Tab-separated table of C-alpha atoms in Angstrom:
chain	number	residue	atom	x	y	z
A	56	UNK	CA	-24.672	70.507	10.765
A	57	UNK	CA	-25.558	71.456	7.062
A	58	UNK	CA	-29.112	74.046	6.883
A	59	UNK	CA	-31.596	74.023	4.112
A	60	UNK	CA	-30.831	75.603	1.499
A	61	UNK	CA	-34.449	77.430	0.989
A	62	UNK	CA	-35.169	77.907	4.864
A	63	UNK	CA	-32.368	77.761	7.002
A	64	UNK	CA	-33.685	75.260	9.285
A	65	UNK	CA	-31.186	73.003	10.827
A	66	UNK	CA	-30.947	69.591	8.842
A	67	UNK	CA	-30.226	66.107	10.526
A	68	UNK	CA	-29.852	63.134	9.217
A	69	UNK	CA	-32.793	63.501	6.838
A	70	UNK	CA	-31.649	65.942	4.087
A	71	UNK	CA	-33.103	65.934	0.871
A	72	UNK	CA	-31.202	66.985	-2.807
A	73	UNK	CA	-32.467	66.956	-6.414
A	74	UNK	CA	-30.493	64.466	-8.091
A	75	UNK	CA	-29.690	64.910	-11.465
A	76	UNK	CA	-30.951	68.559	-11.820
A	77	UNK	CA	-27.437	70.108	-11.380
A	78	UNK	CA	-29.136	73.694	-11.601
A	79	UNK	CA	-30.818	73.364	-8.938
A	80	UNK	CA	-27.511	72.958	-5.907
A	81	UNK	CA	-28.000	72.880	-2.224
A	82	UNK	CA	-29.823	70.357	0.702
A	83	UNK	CA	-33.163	70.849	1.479
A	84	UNK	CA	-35.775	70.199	4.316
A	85	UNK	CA	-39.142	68.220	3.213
A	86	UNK	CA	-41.206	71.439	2.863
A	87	UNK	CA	-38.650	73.481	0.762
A	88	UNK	CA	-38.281	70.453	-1.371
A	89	UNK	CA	-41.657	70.104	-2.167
A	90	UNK	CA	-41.735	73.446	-2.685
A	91	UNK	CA	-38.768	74.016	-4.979
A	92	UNK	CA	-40.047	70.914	-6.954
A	93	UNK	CA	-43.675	72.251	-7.617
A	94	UNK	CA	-42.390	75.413	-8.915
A	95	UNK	CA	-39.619	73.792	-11.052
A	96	UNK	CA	-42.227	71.191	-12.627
A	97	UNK	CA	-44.583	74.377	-13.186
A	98	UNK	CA	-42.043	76.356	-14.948
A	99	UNK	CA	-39.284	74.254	-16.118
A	100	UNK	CA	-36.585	75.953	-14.168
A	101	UNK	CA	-36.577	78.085	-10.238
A	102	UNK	CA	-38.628	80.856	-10.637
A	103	UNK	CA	-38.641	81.680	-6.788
A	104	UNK	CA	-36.740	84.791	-5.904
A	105	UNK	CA	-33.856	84.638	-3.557
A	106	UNK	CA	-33.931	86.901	-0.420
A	107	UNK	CA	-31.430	88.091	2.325
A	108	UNK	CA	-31.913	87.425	5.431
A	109	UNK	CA	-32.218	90.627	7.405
A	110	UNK	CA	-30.033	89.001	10.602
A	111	UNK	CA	-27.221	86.763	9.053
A	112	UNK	CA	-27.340	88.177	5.433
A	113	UNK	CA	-27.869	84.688	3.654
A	114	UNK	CA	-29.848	84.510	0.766
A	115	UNK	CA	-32.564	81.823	1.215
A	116	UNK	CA	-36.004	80.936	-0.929
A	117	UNK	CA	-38.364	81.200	2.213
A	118	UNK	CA	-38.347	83.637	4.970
A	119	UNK	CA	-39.877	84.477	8.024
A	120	UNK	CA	-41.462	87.348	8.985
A	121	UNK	CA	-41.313	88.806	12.682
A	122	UNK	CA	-41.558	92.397	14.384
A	123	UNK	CA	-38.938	93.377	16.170
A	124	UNK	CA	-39.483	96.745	18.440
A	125	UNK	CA	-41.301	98.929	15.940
A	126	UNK	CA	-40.325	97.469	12.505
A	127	UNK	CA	-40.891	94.362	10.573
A	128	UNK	CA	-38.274	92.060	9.015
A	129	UNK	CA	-37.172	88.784	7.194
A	130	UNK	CA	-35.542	86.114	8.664
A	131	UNK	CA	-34.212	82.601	7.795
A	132	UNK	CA	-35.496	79.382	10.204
A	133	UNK	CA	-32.721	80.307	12.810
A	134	UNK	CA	-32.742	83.667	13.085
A	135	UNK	CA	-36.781	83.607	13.250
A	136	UNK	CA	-36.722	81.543	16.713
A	137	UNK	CA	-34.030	83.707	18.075
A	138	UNK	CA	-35.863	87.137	17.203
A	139	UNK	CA	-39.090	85.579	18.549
A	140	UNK	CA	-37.388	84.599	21.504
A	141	UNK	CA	-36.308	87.478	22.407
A	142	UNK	CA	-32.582	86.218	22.145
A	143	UNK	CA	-31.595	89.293	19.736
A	144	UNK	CA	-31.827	92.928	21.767
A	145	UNK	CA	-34.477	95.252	19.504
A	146	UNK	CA	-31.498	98.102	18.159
A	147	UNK	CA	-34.321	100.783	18.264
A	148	UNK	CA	-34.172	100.690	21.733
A	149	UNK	CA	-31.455	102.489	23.455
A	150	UNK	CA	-30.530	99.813	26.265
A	151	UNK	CA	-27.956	101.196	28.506
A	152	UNK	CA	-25.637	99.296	31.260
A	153	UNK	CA	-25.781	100.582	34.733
A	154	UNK	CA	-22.930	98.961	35.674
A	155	UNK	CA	-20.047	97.123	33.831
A	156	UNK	CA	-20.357	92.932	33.410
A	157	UNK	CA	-19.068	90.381	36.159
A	158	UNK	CA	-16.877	88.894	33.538
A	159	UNK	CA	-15.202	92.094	32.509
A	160	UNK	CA	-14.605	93.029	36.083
A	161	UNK	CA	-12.921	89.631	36.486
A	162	UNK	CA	-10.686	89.686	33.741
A	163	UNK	CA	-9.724	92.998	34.572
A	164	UNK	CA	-8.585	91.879	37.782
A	165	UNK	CA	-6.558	88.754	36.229
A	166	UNK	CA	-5.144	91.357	34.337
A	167	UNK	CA	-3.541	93.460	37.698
A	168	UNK	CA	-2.995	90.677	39.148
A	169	UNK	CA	-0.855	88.750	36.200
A	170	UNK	CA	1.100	92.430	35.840
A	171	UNK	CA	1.434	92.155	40.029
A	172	UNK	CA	2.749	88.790	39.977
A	173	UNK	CA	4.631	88.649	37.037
A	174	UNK	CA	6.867	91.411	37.908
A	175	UNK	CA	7.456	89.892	41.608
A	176	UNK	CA	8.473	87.119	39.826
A	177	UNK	CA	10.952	88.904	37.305
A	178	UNK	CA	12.609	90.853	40.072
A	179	UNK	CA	12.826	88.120	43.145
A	180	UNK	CA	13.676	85.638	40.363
A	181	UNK	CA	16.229	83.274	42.055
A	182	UNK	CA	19.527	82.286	40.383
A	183	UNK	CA	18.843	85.022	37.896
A	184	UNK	CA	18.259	82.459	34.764
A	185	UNK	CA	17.455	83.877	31.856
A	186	UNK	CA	14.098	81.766	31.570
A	187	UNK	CA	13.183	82.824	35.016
A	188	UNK	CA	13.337	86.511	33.692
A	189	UNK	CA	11.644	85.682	30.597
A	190	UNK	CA	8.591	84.282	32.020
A	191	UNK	CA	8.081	86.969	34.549
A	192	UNK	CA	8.588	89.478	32.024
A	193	UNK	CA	5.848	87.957	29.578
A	194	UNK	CA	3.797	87.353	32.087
A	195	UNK	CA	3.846	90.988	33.192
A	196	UNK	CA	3.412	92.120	29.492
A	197	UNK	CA	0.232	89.636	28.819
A	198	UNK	CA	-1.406	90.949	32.606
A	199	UNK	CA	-0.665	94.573	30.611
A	200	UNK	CA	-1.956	93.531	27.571
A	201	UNK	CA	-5.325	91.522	28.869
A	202	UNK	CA	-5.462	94.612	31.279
A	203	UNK	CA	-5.544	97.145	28.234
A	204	UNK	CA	-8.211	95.469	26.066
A	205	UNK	CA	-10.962	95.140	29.036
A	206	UNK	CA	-10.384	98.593	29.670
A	207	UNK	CA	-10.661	99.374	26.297
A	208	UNK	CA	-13.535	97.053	25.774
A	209	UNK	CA	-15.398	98.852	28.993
A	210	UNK	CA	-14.544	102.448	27.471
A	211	UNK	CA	-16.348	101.602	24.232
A	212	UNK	CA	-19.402	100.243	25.968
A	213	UNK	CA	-19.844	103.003	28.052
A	214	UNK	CA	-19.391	105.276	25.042
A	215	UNK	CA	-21.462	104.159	23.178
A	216	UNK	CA	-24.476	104.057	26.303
A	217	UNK	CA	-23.190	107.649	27.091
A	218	UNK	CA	-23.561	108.499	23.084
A	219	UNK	CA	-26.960	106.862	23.507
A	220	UNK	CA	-28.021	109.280	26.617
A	221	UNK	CA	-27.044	112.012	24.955
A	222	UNK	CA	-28.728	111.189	21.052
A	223	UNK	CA	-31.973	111.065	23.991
């Protein structure tokens, strides 16, 4: 789905561009359009300055602004709802987990169990065929592997909560 090009609002169906003023690129939403064409009739080119969205770091004509913990920011259409919302954590305050996620338990567990299986399979494999051995084998290395990453995944979460008890 394209965005406006001043805003950031999602467009639909009902996108508006400037035809035949090439210097002027991008789709727009009603408002911006208006907008963007008052300012180009009153000076003869875009006088509006472009700004950077303080979120997703897109430069867009019209921003939002919204508080977030103790400071004030910029945002584009989408990133406005979402801060408002509460959908974004505030980064000045030090949240820490008291306990690891369901979903990293759970694929830590896959993990053993893939390893557990996989190398019952390699070494009970029957007629000893080569693809037999194979598949146990890489099933054993990707239990390892997806084993490894949550692990690693859980260390750096905790670090950085334990980092963040400490900095307190």
């Amino acid at each position: 789905m394209t965005g406006c090009s001043g805003c950031g609002k999602a467009l639909g169906f009902k996108k508006y561009k400037f035809h035949r003023m090439w210097r002027i690129p991008g789709y727009y939403c009603r408002d911006c359009m208006l907008k963007m064409g008052k300012d180009f009739d009153d000076h003869g080119r875009i006088t509006l300055p472009l700004q950077r969205c303080e979120l997703c770091k897109v430069e867009f004509y019209f921003l939002k602004s919204a508080w977030q913990g103790k400071k004030q920011g910029h945002y584009c259409d989408v990133c406005h709802q979402a801060v408002t919302s509460g959908a974004i954590p505030d980064k000045t305050q030090k949240q820490v987990p008291q306990r690891l996620p369901q979903v990293m338990t759970v694929f830590a567990g896959l993990g053993v169990l893939m390893m557990g299986l996989g190398l019952v399979f390699t070494l009970t494999a029957s007629g000893d065929s080569l693809v037999s051995i194979l598949f146990g084998s890489v099933t054993t290395a990707l239990g390892f592997v997806l084993f490894k990453k949550t692990v690693r995944s859980r260390s750096l979460i905790l670090g950085k909560a334990r980092a963040a008890e400490a900095t307190k």
